[in-house]
PDB file of C-alpha atoms in Angstrom:
ATOM      1  CA  LEU Y   1      17.959   2.927  23.026  1.00  0.00           C
ATOM      2  CA  LEU Y   2      15.100   4.278  20.926  1.00  0.00           C
ATOM      3  CA  ASN Y   3      14.103   2.202  17.953  1.00  0.00           C
ATOM      4  CA  THR Y   4      13.637   4.083  14.709  1.00  0.00           C
ATOM      5  CA  PRO Y   5       9.896   4.139  14.060  1.00  0.00           C
ATOM      6  CA  LYS Y   6       8.692   1.707  11.422  1.00  0.00           C
ATOM      7  CA  VAL Y   7       7.485   3.259   8.185  1.00  0.00           C
ATOM      8  CA  PRO Y   8       3.884   2.276   7.356  1.00  0.00           C
ATOM      9  CA  TYR Y   9       4.413   1.237   3.748  1.00  0.00           C
ATOM     10  CA  ARG Y  10       1.493   0.115   1.592  1.00  0.00           C
ATOM     11  CA  GLU Y  11       1.198  -1.884  -1.620  1.00  0.00           C
ATOM     12  CA  THR Y  12      -0.963  -1.373  -4.680  1.00  0.00           C
ATOM     13  CA  ILE Y  13      -1.308  -2.575  -8.279  1.00  0.00           C
ATOM     14  CA  LYS Y  14      -0.748  -0.954 -11.687  1.00  0.00           C
ATOM     15  CA  LYS Y  15      -2.516  -3.221 -14.158  1.00  0.00           C
ATOM     16  CA  LYS Y  16      -5.981  -4.699 -14.778  1.00  0.00           C
ATOM     17  CA  VAL Y  17      -6.188  -8.510 -14.744  1.00  0.00           C
ATOM     18  CA  ARG Y  18      -8.795 -11.263 -14.661  1.00  0.00           C
ATOM     19  CA  VAL Y  19      -8.120 -14.536 -12.822  1.00  0.00           C
ATOM     20  CA  GLN Y  20      -9.817 -17.603 -11.404  1.00  0.00           C
ATOM     21  CA  GLY Y  21      -9.623 -18.632  -7.761  1.00  0.00           C
ATOM     22  CA  LYS Y  22     -10.667 -22.215  -7.213  1.00  0.00           C
ATOM     23  CA  HIS Y  23     -10.652 -24.191  -3.976  1.00  0.00           C
ATOM     24  CA  LYS Y  24     -11.486 -27.876  -4.296  1.00  0.00           C
ATOM     25  CA  LYS Y  25     -10.816 -30.525  -1.687  1.00  0.00           C
ATOM     26  CA  GLN Y  26     -12.163 -34.014  -1.587  1.00  0.00           C
ATOM     27  CA  SER Y  27     -12.062 -35.870   1.700  1.00  0.00           C
ATOM     28  CA  GLY Y  28     -14.281 -38.486   3.336  1.00  0.00           C
ATOM     29  CA  GLY Y  29     -17.879 -37.266   3.468  1.00  0.00           C
ATOM     30  CA  HIS Y  30     -18.277 -33.590   2.504  1.00  0.00           C
ATOM     31  CA  GLY Y  31     -15.648 -32.055   0.283  1.00  0.00           C
ATOM     32  CA  GLN Y  32     -15.005 -28.339  -0.150  1.00  0.00           C
ATOM     33  CA  TYR Y  33     -15.759 -26.477  -3.352  1.00  0.00           C
ATOM     34  CA  GLY Y  34     -15.578 -22.774  -4.162  1.00  0.00           C
ATOM     35  CA  ASP Y  35     -14.827 -21.269  -7.552  1.00  0.00           C
ATOM     36  CA  CYS Y  36     -14.756 -17.590  -8.537  1.00  0.00           C
ATOM     37  CA  TRP Y  37     -13.548 -15.410 -11.396  1.00  0.00           C
ATOM     38  CA  ILE Y  38     -12.510 -11.859 -10.533  1.00  0.00           C
ATOM     39  CA  GLN Y  39     -11.296  -8.793 -12.370  1.00  0.00           C
ATOM     40  CA  MET Y  40      -8.844  -6.678 -10.421  1.00  0.00           C
ATOM     41  CA  GLU Y  41      -7.905  -3.139 -11.411  1.00  0.00           C
ATOM     42  CA  PRO Y  42      -6.125  -0.146  -9.864  1.00  0.00           C
ATOM     43  CA  LEU Y  43      -8.114   2.718  -8.349  1.00  0.00           C
ATOM     44  CA  PRO Y  44      -6.969   6.352  -7.949  1.00  0.00           C
ATOM     45  CA  LYS Y  45      -4.849   7.239  -4.892  1.00  0.00           C
ATOM     46  CA  GLY Y  46      -6.717   7.153  -1.609  1.00  0.00           C
ATOM     47  CA  LYS Y  47      -9.794   5.350  -2.925  1.00  0.00           C
ATOM     48  CA  GLY Y  48      -9.260   2.266  -0.772  1.00  0.00           C
ATOM     49  CA  PHE Y  49     -11.038  -0.950  -1.777  1.00  0.00           C
ATOM     50  CA  GLU Y  50     -14.137  -1.487  -3.899  1.00  0.00           C
ATOM     51  CA  PHE Y  51     -16.028  -4.724  -4.483  1.00  0.00           C
ATOM     52  CA  ILE Y  52     -18.560  -5.139  -7.280  1.00  0.00           C
ATOM     53  CA  ASP Y  53     -20.852  -8.131  -7.610  1.00  0.00           C
ATOM     54  CA  LYS Y  54     -21.597  -8.852 -11.269  1.00  0.00           C
ATOM     55  CA  ILE Y  55     -22.750 -12.434 -10.875  1.00  0.00           C
ATOM     56  CA  VAL Y  56     -25.658 -13.223 -13.190  1.00  0.00           C
ATOM     57  CA  GLY Y  57     -27.723 -16.365 -13.505  1.00  0.00           C
ATOM     58  CA  GLY Y  58     -26.726 -17.652 -10.070  1.00  0.00           C
ATOM     59  CA  SER Y  59     -23.325 -19.068 -11.089  1.00  0.00           C
ATOM     60  CA  ILE Y  60     -22.444 -18.317  -7.437  1.00  0.00           C
ATOM     61  CA  PRO Y  61     -25.405 -18.309  -5.015  1.00  0.00           C
ATOM     62  CA  LYS Y  62     -26.044 -14.938  -3.316  1.00  0.00           C
ATOM     63  CA  THR Y  63     -25.261 -16.379   0.118  1.00  0.00           C
ATOM     64  CA  TYR Y  64     -21.633 -17.072  -0.865  1.00  0.00           C
ATOM     65  CA  ILE Y  65     -20.808 -13.730  -2.479  1.00  0.00           C
ATOM     66  CA  PRO Y  66     -19.968 -11.911   0.799  1.00  0.00           C
ATOM     67  CA  ALA Y  67     -17.605 -14.798   1.603  1.00  0.00           C
ATOM     68  CA  VAL Y  68     -15.613 -14.141  -1.584  1.00  0.00           C
ATOM     69  CA  GLU Y  69     -15.338 -10.458  -0.645  1.00  0.00           C
ATOM     70  CA  LYS Y  70     -14.276 -11.349   2.897  1.00  0.00           C
ATOM     71  CA  GLY Y  71     -11.582 -13.698   1.589  1.00  0.00           C
ATOM     72  CA  ILE Y  72     -10.204 -10.885  -0.600  1.00  0.00           C
ATOM     73  CA  ILE Y  73     -10.274  -8.290   2.206  1.00  0.00           C
ATOM     74  CA  GLU Y  74      -8.507 -10.614   4.643  1.00  0.00           C
ATOM     75  CA  ALA Y  75      -5.874 -11.599   2.076  1.00  0.00           C
ATOM     76  CA  SER Y  76      -5.248  -7.954   1.104  1.00  0.00           C
ATOM     77  CA  ALA Y  77      -4.182  -7.106   4.656  1.00  0.00           C
ATOM     78  CA  LYS Y  78      -0.854  -8.724   3.706  1.00  0.00           C
ATOM     79  CA  GLY Y  79       0.463  -7.724   0.291  1.00  0.00           C
ATOM     80  CA  VAL Y  80       2.522 -10.053  -1.898  1.00  0.00           C
ATOM     81  CA  LEU Y  81       5.664  -7.879  -2.059  1.00  0.00           C
ATOM     82  CA  ALA Y  82       6.545  -7.406   1.594  1.00  0.00           C
ATOM     83  CA  GLY Y  83       3.379  -8.135   3.559  1.00  0.00           C
ATOM     84  CA  PHE Y  84       2.123  -4.523   3.734  1.00  0.00           C
ATOM     85  CA  PRO Y  85      -1.619  -3.839   3.279  1.00  0.00           C
ATOM     86  CA  CYS Y  86      -2.733  -3.548  -0.338  1.00  0.00           C
ATOM     87  CA  VAL Y  87      -4.825  -0.440  -1.114  1.00  0.00           C
ATOM     88  CA  ASP Y  88      -6.607   1.374  -3.930  1.00  0.00           C
ATOM     89  CA  PHE Y  89      -7.960  -1.455  -6.035  1.00  0.00           C
ATOM     90  CA  ARG Y  90     -11.326  -2.644  -7.297  1.00  0.00           C
ATOM     91  CA  VAL Y  91     -12.442  -6.250  -7.556  1.00  0.00           C
ATOM     92  CA  THR Y  92     -15.350  -7.246  -9.791  1.00  0.00           C
ATOM     93  CA  LEU Y  93     -16.711 -10.730  -9.192  1.00  0.00           C
ATOM     94  CA  ASP Y  94     -18.111 -11.761 -12.560  1.00  0.00           C
ATOM     95  CA  ASP Y  95     -18.331 -15.563 -12.703  1.00  0.00           C
ATOM     96  CA  GLY Y  96     -17.785 -18.806 -10.848  1.00  0.00           C
ATOM     97  CA  SER Y  97     -19.345 -22.143 -10.058  1.00  0.00           C
ATOM     98  CA  TYR Y  98     -20.553 -24.050  -7.011  1.00  0.00           C
ATOM     99  CA  HIS Y  99     -21.412 -27.540  -5.875  1.00  0.00           C
ATOM    100  CA  ALA Y 100     -24.792 -28.271  -4.297  1.00  0.00           C
ATOM    101  CA  VAL Y 101     -23.242 -30.374  -1.522  1.00  0.00           C
ATOM    102  CA  ASP Y 102     -19.594 -29.349  -1.151  1.00  0.00           C
ATOM    103  CA  SER Y 103     -19.869 -25.554  -1.398  1.00  0.00           C
ATOM    104  CA  SER Y 104     -19.767 -23.487   1.779  1.00  0.00           C
ATOM    105  CA  GLU Y 105     -18.962 -19.950   2.902  1.00  0.00           C
ATOM    106  CA  MET Y 106     -15.541 -21.167   4.024  1.00  0.00           C
ATOM    107  CA  ALA Y 107     -14.777 -22.707   0.613  1.00  0.00           C
ATOM    108  CA  PHE Y 108     -15.719 -19.464  -1.172  1.00  0.00           C
ATOM    109  CA  LYS Y 109     -13.725 -17.371   1.282  1.00  0.00           C
ATOM    110  CA  ILE Y 110     -10.648 -19.482   0.500  1.00  0.00           C
ATOM    111  CA  ALA Y 111     -11.398 -19.234  -3.241  1.00  0.00           C
ATOM    112  CA  GLY Y 112     -11.544 -15.429  -2.878  1.00  0.00           C
ATOM    113  CA  SER Y 113      -8.171 -15.287  -1.166  1.00  0.00           C
ATOM    114  CA  ILE Y 114      -6.615 -17.586  -3.802  1.00  0.00           C
ATOM    115  CA  ALA Y 115      -7.992 -15.319  -6.563  1.00  0.00           C
ATOM    116  CA  TYR Y 116      -6.665 -12.216  -4.802  1.00  0.00           C
ATOM    117  CA  LYS Y 117      -3.118 -13.580  -4.490  1.00  0.00           C
ATOM    118  CA  LYS Y 118      -3.075 -14.750  -8.086  1.00  0.00           C
ATOM    119  CA  ALA Y 119      -4.428 -11.427  -9.367  1.00  0.00           C
ATOM    120  CA  VAL Y 120      -2.005  -9.217  -7.432  1.00  0.00           C
ATOM    121  CA  GLU Y 121       0.999 -11.144  -8.656  1.00  0.00           C
ATOM    122  CA  GLU Y 122      -0.095 -10.572 -12.263  1.00  0.00           C
ATOM    123  CA  ALA Y 123      -1.246  -6.964 -11.762  1.00  0.00           C
ATOM    124  CA  LYS Y 124       2.208  -5.342 -11.403  1.00  0.00           C
ATOM    125  CA  PRO Y 125       2.305  -4.824  -7.614  1.00  0.00           C
ATOM    126  CA  VAL Y 126       4.259  -1.789  -6.368  1.00  0.00           C
ATOM    127  CA  LEU Y 127       5.347  -0.476  -2.984  1.00  0.00           C
ATOM    128  CA  LEU Y 128       3.967   2.842  -1.697  1.00  0.00           C
ATOM    129  CA  GLU Y 129       5.520   5.039   0.983  1.00  0.00           C
ATOM    130  CA  PRO Y 130       4.068   7.832   3.112  1.00  0.00           C
ATOM    131  CA  VAL Y 131       5.238  11.295   2.053  1.00  0.00           C
ATOM    132  CA  MET Y 132       5.292  14.044   4.671  1.00  0.00           C
ATOM    133  CA  LYS Y 133       4.666  17.764   4.288  1.00  0.00           C
ATOM    134  CA  VAL Y 134       7.591  19.387   6.079  1.00  0.00           C
ATOM    135  CA  THR Y 135       7.871  23.058   7.062  1.00  0.00           C
ATOM    136  CA  ILE Y 136      11.351  24.174   8.124  1.00  0.00           C
ATOM    137  CA  THR Y 137      12.089  27.562   9.679  1.00  0.00           C
ATOM    138  CA  THR Y 138      15.679  28.768   9.855  1.00  0.00           C
ATOM    139  CA  SER Y 139      17.887  31.803   9.274  1.00  0.00           C
ATOM    140  CA  ASP Y 140      19.375  32.657   5.863  1.00  0.00           C
ATOM    141  CA  GLU Y 141      22.864  31.406   6.602  1.00  0.00           C
ATOM    142  CA  PHE Y 142      21.772  27.759   6.807  1.00  0.00           C
ATOM    143  CA  MET Y 143      19.605  27.744   3.677  1.00  0.00           C
ATOM    144  CA  GLY Y 144      22.230  26.196   1.399  1.00  0.00           C
ATOM    145  CA  ASP Y 145      22.939  23.325   3.771  1.00  0.00           C
ATOM    146  CA  ILE Y 146      19.272  22.649   4.397  1.00  0.00           C
ATOM    147  CA  MET Y 147      18.368  22.656   0.695  1.00  0.00           C
ATOM    148  CA  GLY Y 148      21.268  20.318  -0.129  1.00  0.00           C
ATOM    149  CA  ASP Y 149      20.247  18.032   2.705  1.00  0.00           C
ATOM    150  CA  LEU Y 150      16.601  17.966   1.539  1.00  0.00           C
ATOM    151  CA  ASN Y 151      17.793  16.926  -1.921  1.00  0.00           C
ATOM    152  CA  SER Y 152      19.751  14.051  -0.444  1.00  0.00           C
ATOM    153  CA  ARG Y 153      16.548  12.934   1.316  1.00  0.00           C
ATOM    154  CA  ARG Y 154      14.597  12.775  -1.960  1.00  0.00           C
ATOM    155  CA  GLY Y 155      12.754  15.935  -0.903  1.00  0.00           C
ATOM    156  CA  ARG Y 156      10.775  18.122  -3.275  1.00  0.00           C
ATOM    157  CA  VAL Y 157      10.754  21.805  -2.325  1.00  0.00           C
ATOM    158  CA  LEU Y 158       7.283  23.283  -2.835  1.00  0.00           C
ATOM    159  CA  GLY Y 159       8.068  26.886  -1.976  1.00  0.00           C
ATOM    160  CA  MET Y 160       9.847  29.369   0.305  1.00  0.00           C
ATOM    161  CA  ASP Y 161       8.684  32.375   2.295  1.00  0.00           C
ATOM    162  CA  SER Y 162      10.400  34.951   4.469  1.00  0.00           C
ATOM    163  CA  GLU Y 163       9.182  35.411   8.011  1.00  0.00           C
ATOM    164  CA  ASN Y 164      10.843  38.215  10.011  1.00  0.00           C
ATOM    165  CA  LYS Y 165      14.549  37.372   9.694  1.00  0.00           C
ATOM    166  CA  ASN Y 166      13.896  33.735   8.958  1.00  0.00           C
ATOM    167  CA  GLN Y 167      13.280  31.657   5.869  1.00  0.00           C
ATOM    168  CA  VAL Y 168      10.430  29.133   5.794  1.00  0.00           C
ATOM    169  CA  ILE Y 169      10.819  26.177   3.458  1.00  0.00           C
ATOM    170  CA  ASN Y 170       7.892  23.949   2.515  1.00  0.00           C
ATOM    171  CA  ALA Y 171       8.754  20.556   1.089  1.00  0.00           C
ATOM    172  CA  ASN Y 172       7.433  17.063   0.533  1.00  0.00           C
ATOM    173  CA  VAL Y 173       9.801  14.411   1.859  1.00  0.00           C
ATOM    174  CA  PRO Y 174       9.328  10.636   2.154  1.00  0.00           C
ATOM    175  CA  MET Y 175       8.795   9.635   5.782  1.00  0.00           C
ATOM    176  CA  ALA Y 176      11.574   7.038   5.506  1.00  0.00           C
ATOM    177  CA  GLU Y 177      14.076   9.874   4.958  1.00  0.00           C
ATOM    178  CA  MET Y 178      12.826  11.965   7.906  1.00  0.00           C
ATOM    179  CA  LEU Y 179      13.242   9.478  10.747  1.00  0.00           C
ATOM    180  CA  THR Y 180      16.442  11.108  12.029  1.00  0.00           C
ATOM    181  CA  TYR Y 181      15.684  14.661  10.953  1.00  0.00           C
ATOM    182  CA  ALA Y 182      15.407  16.334  14.377  1.00  0.00           C
ATOM    183  CA  PRO Y 183      19.041  15.687  15.463  1.00  0.00           C
ATOM    184  CA  ASP Y 184      20.301  16.297  11.904  1.00  0.00           C
ATOM    185  CA  LEU Y 185      18.611  19.703  11.645  1.00  0.00           C
ATOM    186  CA  LYS Y 186      19.918  20.587  15.079  1.00  0.00           C
ATOM    187  CA  SER Y 187      23.512  19.874  14.081  1.00  0.00           C
ATOM    188  CA  MET Y 188      23.154  21.692  10.709  1.00  0.00           C
ATOM    189  CA  THR Y 189      21.818  24.878  12.331  1.00  0.00           C
ATOM    190  CA  GLY Y 190      23.490  24.728  15.736  1.00  0.00           C
ATOM    191  CA  GLY Y 191      20.024  24.270  17.252  1.00  0.00           C
ATOM    192  CA  ARG Y 192      18.583  27.329  15.484  1.00  0.00           C
ATOM    193  CA  GLY Y 193      16.290  25.581  13.023  1.00  0.00           C
ATOM    194  CA  MET Y 194      12.872  24.146  13.690  1.00  0.00           C
ATOM    195  CA  PHE Y 195      10.480  22.026  11.672  1.00  0.00           C
ATOM    196  CA  ILE Y 196       6.975  20.648  11.735  1.00  0.00           C
ATOM    197  CA  MET Y 197       5.850  17.635   9.799  1.00  0.00           C
ATOM    198  CA  GLU Y 198       2.501  16.107   8.889  1.00  0.00           C
ATOM    199  CA  PHE Y 199       1.328  13.303   6.646  1.00  0.00           C
ATOM    200  CA  SER Y 200       0.603  14.378   3.075  1.00  0.00           C
ATOM    201  CA  HIS Y 201       0.016  11.376   0.781  1.00  0.00           C
ATOM    202  CA  TYR Y 202       1.306   8.017  -0.426  1.00  0.00           C
ATOM    203  CA  ASP Y 203       3.641   7.751  -3.403  1.00  0.00           C
ATOM    204  CA  GLU Y 204       5.346   4.972  -5.302  1.00  0.00           C
ATOM    205  CA  VAL Y 205       8.760   3.965  -3.979  1.00  0.00           C
ATOM    206  CA  PRO Y 206      11.528   4.108  -6.639  1.00  0.00           C
ATOM    207  CA  VAL Y 207      12.335   0.597  -7.869  1.00  0.00           C
ATOM    208  CA  GLN Y 208      15.880   0.230  -6.451  1.00  0.00           C
ATOM    209  CA  LEU Y 209      14.734   1.461  -3.036  1.00  0.00           C
ATOM    210  CA  ALA Y 210      11.645  -0.746  -3.096  1.00  0.00           C
ATOM    211  CA  GLU Y 211      13.880  -3.779  -3.617  1.00  0.00           C
ATOM    212  CA  LYS Y 212      15.934  -2.801  -0.560  1.00  0.00           C
ATOM    213  CA  VAL Y 213      12.836  -2.358   1.604  1.00  0.00           C
ATOM    214  CA  ILE Y 214      11.427  -5.722   0.488  1.00  0.00           C
ATOM    215  CA  GLU Y 215      14.769  -7.451   1.191  1.00  0.00           C
ATOM    216  CA  ALA Y 216      15.020  -5.819   4.630  1.00  0.00           C
ATOM    217  CA  VAL Y 217      11.496  -6.903   5.566  1.00  0.00           C
ATOM    218  CA  LYS Y 218      12.176 -10.475   4.481  1.00  0.00           C
ATOM    219  CA  ALA Y 219      15.503 -10.558   6.337  1.00  0.00           C
ATOM    220  CA  ALA Y 220      13.814  -9.280   9.508  1.00  0.00           C
ATOM    221  CA  ARG Y 221      11.225 -12.035   9.217  1.00  0.00           C
ATOM    222  CA  ASP Y 222      13.788 -14.797   8.784  1.00  0.00           C
TER     223      ASP Y 222
END
């Protein structure tokens, strides 16, 4: 039995926030102390991750700044909604404090990851899904069925062309809706339709659907 391929969802944020991430632990001998303030804001689609160091006056020593960034990068590999990687956001490190004895790279890395989690939860996290560019070639008689079916898959038709006796439909369709398309197209056209599909871009998942995806991921984990 073939498993339906997993959809590579992503997560991102919609709002700018500023938070503190503080890690403080006192145990026998050395404690651990890392403290950072970050601003987090959304970036345009496809921009990935940006880190800006705006520490002035040594409130965090230079040696610990990469540790904050590393803590954020590692934490962002698992988003807060459903554990998908978080993309397209900028973090500006603008303040913090340290302890001459108890501060370490590890403590600042943990502080960075605490700040990240706090920020994302406040920054309106949303789920993103891959959208595919789909080109379908078929004869006229099946056009109605194919267009109706594309609608039911949340597809957006971009345009149509004629090619010899066939019609060519170009559409954007979420990958999640295309996982069973080959057998479905075959049965709609009696095997006389063909399609090619390639990745186009990421788009926000509609709220009701996002809730279902998040629930399904959590159920699979439990």
